[in-house]
């Protein structure tokens, strides 16, 4: 795990867009809570939960693409520079484990 | 779509627990936004997104179980009372469509 | 778990269509194996795996809908006839657990 | 899309293991068809479908990891050698799109 300030990350270039998406998802969750408080029909609540799943899906995919394009590719270049393949191997394993958790 | 106050729903008995889960998920989303603002490493952000997916997964499953146990079963009884199978057929189709959206 | 021949199931009415889908999926899996034997590009293999996921998704959803519409609804009627709610409660729990496994 | 024989792929080193998994999945699908032919209880059929989903999940994840570790990393090195970033950018986009299809 890297300390926050040390390195800019793949998502740094899209930070504002990512924060905007997260705020919107936060609002959607509050909206679902209101529906539950107002005893709204279960199917309509479930429809909104699916919408949040889809929004989170996009956030995850952007983070994965940014991570591969920035961190994995950066590590590949560093492995090439230093002749140490373990640098990129570690990043690939990390990315694969993160994708595995998302696929669950 | 049924008007909110007309009928208690499957989740009505577990409303407080459901609202508590939703508030926790809302907090998790805010936590992810803070991680992004602090330039936290992408993999750690992705790990938290997977945790929110898992929490939403539980919310969805509880809603589906409550809906089948309350609304679908109630409609089956009504169909039996009235001799009109379309009442329960509609509820089954609705439940199946909602489950399909979740599986996506 | 019920013995096979004891009761017709929700999917019995759509058995031929279900078997046809399963045979097609079996053929798709063989197709993917051929692609691997021929060293086809990974992304094209992954695209076919996603197609099998989608086909299995439909099989699952049909089975879930048939189960709710036949077994759960049948159990609701039996609970009403006998005054024993545990019959339908068991079926609802079973359906919910099966849906939970699919959502994973 | 690359022609099959042109380049060895990430999965080439694990080809036998991958083919073995695919043959097992093929057998599982045939097993599900037999259960349907024998009118086995829907929930038991669904349990086997979930098992195939899990097996396919592993195949997908291995292919993704091999692709990132071999094709994306290879493209990063080629971009560095040639000074042409579009080579790796294309591979990253391809990987991300494939992961997106799996997440669906």
Short mmCIF file of C-alpha atoms in Angstrom, two decimals:
data_model
loop_
_atom_site.label_atom_id
_atom_site.label_comp_id
_atom_site.label_asym_id
_atom_site.label_seq_id
_atom_site.Cartn_x
_atom_site.Cartn_y
_atom_site.Cartn_z
CA UNK A 1 0.00 0.00 0.00
CA UNK A 2 1.45 3.37 -0.97
CA UNK A 3 1.24 6.52 1.17
CA UNK A 4 -1.36 8.91 -0.31
CA UNK A 5 0.78 11.95 -1.21
CA UNK A 6 3.81 10.02 -2.50
CA UNK A 7 2.67 9.27 -6.08
CA UNK A 8 -0.02 10.72 -8.32
CA UNK A 9 -2.30 7.87 -9.43
CA UNK A 10 -4.00 6.80 -12.59
CA UNK A 11 -7.22 8.46 -11.45
CA UNK A 12 -5.55 11.76 -10.50
CA UNK A 13 -6.20 13.20 -13.96
CA UNK A 14 -9.94 12.36 -13.63
CA UNK A 15 -10.26 13.17 -9.94
CA UNK A 16 -13.03 15.74 -10.25
CA UNK A 17 -15.16 13.51 -12.48
CA UNK A 18 -14.64 10.61 -10.06
CA UNK A 19 -15.60 12.73 -7.02
CA UNK A 20 -18.70 13.96 -8.87
CA UNK A 21 -19.77 10.35 -9.57
CA UNK A 22 -19.22 9.39 -5.92
CA UNK A 23 -21.31 12.32 -4.67
CA UNK A 24 -24.08 11.35 -7.06
CA UNK A 25 -23.97 7.73 -5.78
CA UNK A 26 -24.11 9.05 -2.21
CA UNK A 27 -27.25 10.99 -3.17
CA UNK A 28 -28.76 7.89 -4.78
CA UNK A 29 -28.22 5.92 -1.55
CA UNK A 30 -29.97 8.69 0.45
CA UNK A 31 -32.79 8.55 -2.11
CA UNK A 32 -33.19 4.80 -1.53
CA UNK A 33 -33.32 5.38 2.24
CA UNK A 34 -36.11 7.94 1.70
CA UNK A 35 -38.04 5.41 -0.44
CA UNK A 36 -37.74 2.86 2.38
CA UNK A 37 -38.88 5.43 4.99
CA UNK A 38 -41.90 6.20 2.77
CA UNK A 39 -42.73 2.45 2.43
CA UNK A 40 -42.26 2.51 -1.34
CA UNK A 41 -42.95 -0.74 -3.21
CA UNK A 42 -39.99 -3.19 -2.92
CA UNK A 43 -39.54 -3.60 -6.69
CA UNK A 44 -39.11 0.16 -7.12
CA UNK A 45 -36.52 0.19 -4.31
CA UNK A 46 -34.71 -2.75 -5.98
CA UNK A 47 -34.69 -0.86 -9.29
CA UNK A 48 -32.82 2.00 -7.62
CA UNK A 49 -30.37 -0.41 -5.97
CA UNK A 50 -29.60 -1.82 -9.44
CA UNK A 51 -28.99 1.74 -10.67
CA UNK A 52 -26.43 2.27 -7.87
CA UNK A 53 -24.79 -1.07 -8.79
CA UNK A 54 -24.44 0.17 -12.37
CA UNK A 55 -22.97 3.52 -11.24
CA UNK A 56 -20.46 1.74 -8.95
CA UNK A 57 -19.63 -0.58 -11.84
CA UNK A 58 -18.53 2.45 -13.88
CA UNK A 59 -16.46 3.83 -11.00
CA UNK A 60 -14.72 0.46 -10.60
CA UNK A 61 -14.00 0.12 -14.30
CA UNK A 62 -12.53 3.63 -14.55
CA UNK A 63 -10.32 2.94 -11.54
CA UNK A 64 -9.16 -0.38 -13.05
CA UNK A 65 -8.39 1.19 -16.44
CA UNK A 66 -6.55 4.10 -14.83
CA UNK A 67 -4.59 1.71 -12.60
CA UNK A 68 -3.50 -0.55 -15.48
CA UNK A 69 -2.68 2.41 -17.71
CA UNK A 70 -0.72 4.29 -15.07
CA UNK A 71 0.57 2.04 -12.29
CA UNK A 72 1.03 -1.26 -14.21
CA UNK A 73 2.49 0.43 -17.28
CA UNK A 74 4.73 2.59 -15.06
CA UNK A 75 5.96 -0.52 -13.26
CA UNK A 76 6.65 -2.22 -16.62
CA UNK A 77 8.86 0.70 -17.60
CA UNK A 78 10.63 0.63 -14.22
CA UNK A 79 11.21 -3.14 -14.50
CA UNK A 80 12.70 -2.54 -17.94
CA UNK A 81 14.93 0.28 -16.63
CA UNK A 82 16.13 -1.64 -13.56
CA UNK A 83 16.07 -5.17 -15.03
CA UNK A 84 13.93 -6.24 -12.04
CA UNK A 85 10.75 -8.01 -13.29
CA UNK A 86 9.35 -8.36 -9.75
CA UNK A 87 8.27 -4.70 -9.77
CA UNK A 88 5.73 -5.21 -12.58
CA UNK A 89 4.85 -8.76 -11.52
CA UNK A 90 3.69 -7.39 -8.14
CA UNK A 91 1.53 -4.71 -9.80
CA UNK A 92 -0.06 -7.25 -12.17
CA UNK A 93 -0.90 -9.59 -9.28
CA UNK A 94 -2.40 -6.65 -7.34
CA UNK A 95 -4.53 -5.56 -10.31
CA UNK A 96 -5.71 -9.12 -10.91
CA UNK A 97 -6.70 -9.56 -7.24
CA UNK A 98 -8.64 -6.26 -7.32
CA UNK A 99 -10.44 -7.34 -10.51
CA UNK A 100 -11.20 -10.69 -8.89
CA UNK A 101 -12.88 -8.94 -5.94
CA UNK A 102 -14.99 -6.87 -8.34
CA UNK A 103 -16.06 -9.96 -10.30
CA UNK A 104 -17.35 -11.57 -7.12
CA UNK B 1 -46.07 0.53 -9.13
CA UNK B 2 -47.97 0.73 -5.81
CA UNK B 3 -48.40 3.99 -3.89
CA UNK B 4 -46.14 4.01 -0.82
CA UNK B 5 -48.65 4.11 2.03
CA UNK B 6 -51.20 1.68 0.52
CA UNK B 7 -49.61 -1.64 1.52
CA UNK B 8 -46.96 -2.61 4.09
CA UNK B 9 -44.14 -4.38 2.27
CA UNK B 10 -41.97 -7.40 2.84
CA UNK B 11 -39.21 -5.16 4.19
CA UNK B 12 -41.48 -3.21 6.54
CA UNK B 13 -40.71 -5.62 9.40
CA UNK B 14 -36.95 -5.05 8.89
CA UNK B 15 -37.13 -1.37 8.06
CA UNK B 16 -34.82 -0.13 10.80
CA UNK B 17 -32.13 -2.69 9.98
CA UNK B 18 -32.40 -1.83 6.28
CA UNK B 19 -32.13 1.93 6.97
CA UNK B 20 -29.10 1.29 9.20
CA UNK B 21 -27.38 -0.64 6.37
CA UNK B 22 -28.15 2.14 3.90
CA UNK B 23 -26.72 4.81 6.20
CA UNK B 24 -23.57 2.69 6.63
CA UNK B 25 -23.22 2.36 2.84
CA UNK B 26 -23.68 6.12 2.50
CA UNK B 27 -20.82 6.56 4.98
CA UNK B 28 -18.65 4.10 3.03
CA UNK B 29 -19.18 6.10 -0.16
CA UNK B 30 -18.15 9.31 1.63
CA UNK B 31 -15.09 7.42 2.90
CA UNK B 32 -14.14 6.46 -0.67
CA UNK B 33 -14.50 10.09 -1.76
CA UNK B 34 -12.14 11.13 1.06
CA UNK B 35 -9.61 8.49 -0.09
CA UNK B 36 -9.75 9.92 -3.62
CA UNK B 37 -9.35 13.50 -2.34
CA UNK B 38 -6.27 12.32 -0.39
CA UNK B 39 -4.80 10.61 -3.51
CA UNK B 40 -4.88 7.19 -1.88
CA UNK B 41 -3.48 4.28 -3.92
CA UNK B 42 -6.01 3.03 -6.54
CA UNK B 43 -6.00 -0.59 -5.33
CA UNK B 44 -6.99 0.51 -1.81
CA UNK B 45 -9.83 2.62 -3.26
CA UNK B 46 -10.95 -0.38 -5.36
CA UNK B 47 -10.93 -2.58 -2.26
CA UNK B 48 -13.40 -0.20 -0.59
CA UNK B 49 -15.59 -0.12 -3.71
CA UNK B 50 -15.76 -3.95 -3.56
CA UNK B 51 -16.81 -3.67 0.10
CA UNK B 52 -19.70 -1.37 -0.91
CA UNK B 53 -20.67 -3.83 -3.67
CA UNK B 54 -20.84 -6.60 -1.05
CA UNK B 55 -22.95 -4.44 1.31
CA UNK B 56 -25.36 -3.54 -1.52
CA UNK B 57 -25.48 -7.21 -2.45
CA UNK B 58 -26.88 -7.98 1.04
CA UNK B 59 -29.42 -5.16 0.81
CA UNK B 60 -30.60 -6.49 -2.56
CA UNK B 61 -30.88 -10.05 -1.34
CA UNK B 62 -32.86 -9.06 1.75
CA UNK B 63 -35.25 -7.02 -0.40
CA UNK B 64 -35.68 -9.92 -2.85
CA UNK B 65 -36.34 -12.45 -0.06
CA UNK B 66 -38.80 -10.08 1.67
CA UNK B 67 -40.55 -9.40 -1.64
CA UNK B 68 -40.94 -13.09 -2.54
CA UNK B 69 -42.01 -14.01 0.99
CA UNK B 70 -44.52 -11.18 1.32
CA UNK B 71 -45.69 -9.84 -2.02
CA UNK B 72 -45.42 -12.99 -4.19
CA UNK B 73 -46.80 -15.28 -1.50
CA UNK B 74 -49.60 -12.76 -0.74
CA UNK B 75 -50.47 -12.63 -4.45
CA UNK B 76 -50.54 -16.46 -4.60
CA UNK B 77 -53.08 -16.52 -1.78
CA UNK B 78 -55.15 -13.81 -3.48
CA UNK B 79 -55.08 -15.70 -6.79
CA UNK B 80 -56.28 -18.79 -4.95
CA UNK B 81 -59.07 -16.82 -3.21
CA UNK B 82 -60.24 -15.06 -6.38
CA UNK B 83 -59.44 -17.82 -8.91
CA UNK B 84 -57.50 -15.21 -10.94
CA UNK B 85 -53.94 -16.53 -11.64
CA UNK B 86 -52.91 -13.27 -13.34
CA UNK B 87 -52.42 -11.62 -9.93
CA UNK B 88 -49.55 -13.92 -8.91
CA UNK B 89 -48.21 -14.28 -12.47
CA UNK B 90 -47.64 -10.50 -12.58
CA UNK B 91 -45.79 -10.53 -9.24
CA UNK B 92 -43.57 -13.46 -10.32
CA UNK B 93 -42.67 -11.68 -13.59
CA UNK B 94 -41.88 -8.50 -11.63
CA UNK B 95 -39.66 -10.37 -9.14
CA UNK B 96 -37.85 -12.17 -11.96
CA UNK B 97 -37.20 -8.91 -13.83
CA UNK B 98 -35.82 -7.30 -10.64
CA UNK B 99 -33.55 -10.32 -10.03
CA UNK B 100 -32.41 -10.11 -13.67
CA UNK B 101 -31.36 -6.47 -13.19
CA UNK B 102 -29.40 -7.43 -10.08
CA UNK B 103 -27.63 -10.27 -11.90
CA UNK B 104 -26.43 -7.88 -14.56
CA UNK C 1 -33.86 -31.80 -1.81
CA UNK C 2 -36.70 -33.56 -3.66
CA UNK C 3 -36.26 -36.86 -5.50
CA UNK C 4 -36.28 -36.25 -9.28
CA UNK C 5 -39.39 -38.15 -10.34
CA UNK C 6 -41.61 -37.11 -7.39
CA UNK C 7 -42.84 -33.69 -8.63
CA UNK C 8 -42.82 -31.95 -12.03
CA UNK C 9 -40.87 -28.70 -11.67
CA UNK C 10 -41.29 -25.15 -12.79
CA UNK C 11 -38.94 -25.78 -15.71
CA UNK C 12 -40.69 -28.98 -16.84
CA UNK C 13 -42.90 -27.02 -19.24
CA UNK C 14 -39.80 -25.44 -20.85
CA UNK C 15 -37.56 -28.50 -20.65
CA UNK C 16 -36.77 -28.76 -24.35
CA UNK C 17 -35.86 -25.08 -24.64
CA UNK C 18 -33.67 -25.36 -21.53
CA UNK C 19 -31.88 -28.47 -22.84
CA UNK C 20 -31.32 -26.71 -26.19
CA UNK C 21 -29.71 -23.73 -24.39
CA UNK C 22 -27.48 -26.05 -22.36
CA UNK C 23 -26.32 -27.91 -25.48
CA UNK C 24 -25.50 -24.56 -27.13
CA UNK C 25 -23.49 -23.50 -24.08
CA UNK C 26 -21.65 -26.84 -24.16
CA UNK C 27 -20.76 -26.11 -27.81
CA UNK C 28 -19.59 -22.59 -26.89
CA UNK C 29 -17.25 -24.04 -24.25
CA UNK C 30 -15.81 -26.47 -26.83
CA UNK C 31 -15.38 -23.49 -29.16
CA UNK C 32 -13.39 -21.61 -26.51
CA UNK C 33 -11.16 -24.67 -26.01
CA UNK C 34 -10.48 -24.76 -29.76
CA UNK C 35 -9.56 -21.03 -29.68
CA UNK C 36 -7.07 -21.74 -26.87
CA UNK C 37 -5.60 -24.72 -28.75
CA UNK C 38 -5.14 -22.44 -31.79
CA UNK C 39 -3.43 -19.75 -29.66
CA UNK C 40 -6.12 -17.18 -30.42
CA UNK C 41 -5.63 -13.69 -28.95
CA UNK C 42 -6.62 -13.55 -25.24
CA UNK C 43 -9.13 -10.71 -25.67
CA UNK C 44 -11.07 -12.72 -28.28
CA UNK C 45 -11.13 -15.73 -25.93
CA UNK C 46 -12.36 -13.46 -23.10
CA UNK C 47 -15.11 -12.12 -25.36
CA UNK C 48 -16.41 -15.68 -25.87
CA UNK C 49 -16.23 -16.38 -22.12
CA UNK C 50 -18.41 -13.30 -21.54
CA UNK C 51 -20.88 -14.66 -24.11
CA UNK C 52 -21.10 -17.94 -22.14
CA UNK C 53 -21.61 -15.94 -18.93
CA UNK C 54 -24.54 -14.14 -20.58
CA UNK C 55 -26.06 -17.43 -21.83
CA UNK C 56 -25.74 -19.00 -18.35
CA UNK C 57 -27.26 -15.85 -16.89
CA UNK C 58 -30.42 -16.48 -18.98
CA UNK C 59 -30.56 -20.14 -17.94
CA UNK C 60 -30.30 -19.10 -14.27
CA UNK C 61 -32.99 -16.46 -14.58
CA UNK C 62 -35.42 -18.81 -16.31
CA UNK C 63 -34.85 -21.43 -13.62
CA UNK C 64 -35.38 -18.82 -10.86
CA UNK C 65 -38.60 -17.51 -12.44
CA UNK C 66 -39.92 -21.04 -13.01
CA UNK C 67 -39.05 -22.00 -9.43
CA UNK C 68 -40.77 -18.97 -7.89
CA UNK C 69 -43.81 -19.32 -10.15
CA UNK C 70 -44.20 -23.06 -9.59
CA UNK C 71 -42.56 -24.25 -6.38
CA UNK C 72 -42.88 -21.13 -4.19
CA UNK C 73 -46.42 -20.35 -5.36
CA UNK C 74 -47.39 -24.04 -4.95
CA UNK C 75 -45.99 -24.00 -1.42
CA UNK C 76 -47.96 -20.82 -0.63
CA UNK C 77 -51.16 -22.55 -1.67
CA UNK C 78 -50.26 -25.61 0.39
CA UNK C 79 -49.48 -23.46 3.44
CA UNK C 80 -52.88 -21.81 3.03
CA UNK C 81 -54.62 -25.20 2.68
CA UNK C 82 -52.86 -26.75 5.67
CA UNK C 83 -52.45 -23.63 7.83
CA UNK C 84 -48.73 -24.47 8.11
CA UNK C 85 -46.65 -21.39 7.06
CA UNK C 86 -43.37 -23.29 7.42
CA UNK C 87 -43.94 -24.99 4.05
CA UNK C 88 -43.73 -21.74 2.07
CA UNK C 89 -41.16 -20.15 4.43
CA UNK C 90 -38.75 -23.01 3.60
CA UNK C 91 -39.24 -22.55 -0.16
CA UNK C 92 -38.71 -18.78 0.08
CA UNK C 93 -35.47 -19.27 2.06
CA UNK C 94 -34.29 -21.84 -0.50
CA UNK C 95 -35.06 -19.51 -3.44
CA UNK C 96 -33.32 -16.60 -1.73
CA UNK C 97 -30.19 -18.69 -1.02
CA UNK C 98 -30.07 -19.83 -4.66
CA UNK C 99 -30.42 -16.22 -5.87
CA UNK C 100 -27.68 -15.21 -3.43
CA UNK C 101 -25.30 -17.78 -4.98
CA UNK C 102 -26.09 -16.45 -8.44
CA UNK C 103 -25.45 -12.85 -7.37
CA UNK C 104 -22.00 -13.78 -6.14
CA UNK D 1 -7.57 -8.73 -33.35
CA UNK D 2 -4.34 -10.65 -33.83
CA UNK D 3 -4.06 -13.73 -36.02
CA UNK D 4 -3.79 -16.88 -33.82
CA UNK D 5 -0.31 -18.16 -34.72
CA UNK D 6 1.44 -14.76 -34.88
CA UNK D 7 2.29 -14.23 -31.16
CA UNK D 8 2.38 -16.50 -28.12
CA UNK D 9 -0.10 -15.17 -25.54
CA UNK D 10 -0.17 -14.67 -21.83
CA UNK D 11 -2.06 -17.93 -21.39
CA UNK D 12 0.31 -19.96 -23.59
CA UNK D 13 2.40 -20.96 -20.56
CA UNK D 14 -0.72 -22.26 -18.78
CA UNK D 15 -2.45 -23.70 -21.84
CA UNK D 16 -2.81 -27.27 -20.56
CA UNK D 17 -4.25 -26.15 -17.22
CA UNK D 18 -6.68 -23.83 -19.05
CA UNK D 19 -7.80 -26.60 -21.45
CA UNK D 20 -8.29 -28.96 -18.49
CA UNK D 21 -10.54 -26.38 -16.76
CA UNK D 22 -12.55 -25.88 -19.94
CA UNK D 23 -13.08 -29.63 -20.40
CA UNK D 24 -14.24 -29.88 -16.76
CA UNK D 25 -16.70 -27.01 -17.32
CA UNK D 26 -17.96 -28.76 -20.46
CA UNK D 27 -18.57 -31.87 -18.34
CA UNK D 28 -20.39 -29.80 -15.70
CA UNK D 29 -22.73 -28.40 -18.37
CA UNK D 30 -23.48 -31.94 -19.60
CA UNK D 31 -24.15 -32.89 -15.97
CA UNK D 32 -26.69 -30.05 -15.64
CA UNK D 33 -28.43 -31.22 -18.82
CA UNK D 34 -28.69 -34.73 -17.34
CA UNK D 35 -30.22 -33.28 -14.14
CA UNK D 36 -32.81 -31.45 -16.25
CA UNK D 37 -33.59 -34.61 -18.27
CA UNK D 38 -34.10 -36.48 -14.95
CA UNK D 39 -36.45 -33.72 -13.63
CA UNK D 40 -34.14 -32.92 -10.72
CA UNK D 41 -35.34 -30.24 -8.27
CA UNK D 42 -34.76 -26.69 -9.65
CA UNK D 43 -32.71 -25.51 -6.66
CA UNK D 44 -30.24 -28.37 -7.12
CA UNK D 45 -29.91 -27.50 -10.82
CA UNK D 46 -29.36 -23.82 -9.90
CA UNK D 47 -26.64 -24.85 -7.43
CA UNK D 48 -24.75 -26.55 -10.26
CA UNK D 49 -25.19 -23.50 -12.53
CA UNK D 50 -23.61 -21.37 -9.78
CA UNK D 51 -20.70 -23.83 -9.65
CA UNK D 52 -20.15 -23.38 -13.41
CA UNK D 53 -20.30 -19.59 -12.95
CA UNK D 54 -17.56 -19.87 -10.32
CA UNK D 55 -15.39 -22.07 -12.58
CA UNK D 56 -15.81 -19.65 -15.51
CA UNK D 57 -14.97 -16.79 -13.13
CA UNK D 58 -11.58 -18.44 -12.49
CA UNK D 59 -10.95 -18.97 -16.21
CA UNK D 60 -11.75 -15.29 -16.89
CA UNK D 61 -9.53 -14.04 -14.10
CA UNK D 62 -6.57 -16.16 -15.23
CA UNK D 63 -6.98 -14.92 -18.80
CA UNK D 64 -7.16 -11.27 -17.59
CA UNK D 65 -4.06 -11.65 -15.40
CA UNK D 66 -2.12 -13.38 -18.20
CA UNK D 67 -3.21 -10.70 -20.68
CA UNK D 68 -2.17 -7.79 -18.46
CA UNK D 69 1.10 -9.47 -17.49
CA UNK D 70 2.02 -10.43 -21.03
CA UNK D 71 0.29 -8.32 -23.66
CA UNK D 72 -0.13 -5.02 -21.76
CA UNK D 73 3.33 -5.17 -20.22
CA UNK D 74 4.83 -6.16 -23.59
CA UNK D 75 3.09 -3.21 -25.23
CA UNK D 76 4.42 -0.88 -22.49
CA UNK D 77 7.95 -2.00 -23.28
CA UNK D 78 7.35 -1.56 -27.01
CA UNK D 79 5.91 1.93 -26.47
CA UNK D 80 9.01 2.81 -24.46
CA UNK D 81 11.32 1.41 -27.17
CA UNK D 82 9.53 3.15 -30.05
CA UNK D 83 8.41 6.29 -28.22
CA UNK D 84 4.83 5.58 -29.46
CA UNK D 85 2.42 5.58 -26.47
CA UNK D 86 -0.54 4.56 -28.66
CA UNK D 87 0.66 0.94 -28.68
CA UNK D 88 0.13 0.48 -24.93
CA UNK D 89 -2.88 2.81 -24.78
CA UNK D 90 -4.70 0.51 -27.24
CA UNK D 91 -3.90 -2.59 -25.17
CA UNK D 92 -5.06 -0.91 -21.93
CA UNK D 93 -8.37 0.12 -23.55
CA UNK D 94 -8.84 -3.44 -24.87
CA UNK D 95 -8.15 -4.97 -21.44
CA UNK D 96 -10.52 -2.51 -19.76
CA UNK D 97 -13.31 -3.26 -22.25
CA UNK D 98 -12.86 -7.01 -21.71
CA UNK D 99 -12.98 -6.55 -17.92
CA UNK D 100 -16.10 -4.40 -18.34
CA UNK D 101 -17.84 -7.23 -20.23
CA UNK D 102 -16.92 -9.66 -17.45
CA UNK D 103 -18.25 -7.32 -14.76
CA UNK D 104 -21.61 -7.17 -16.50
#
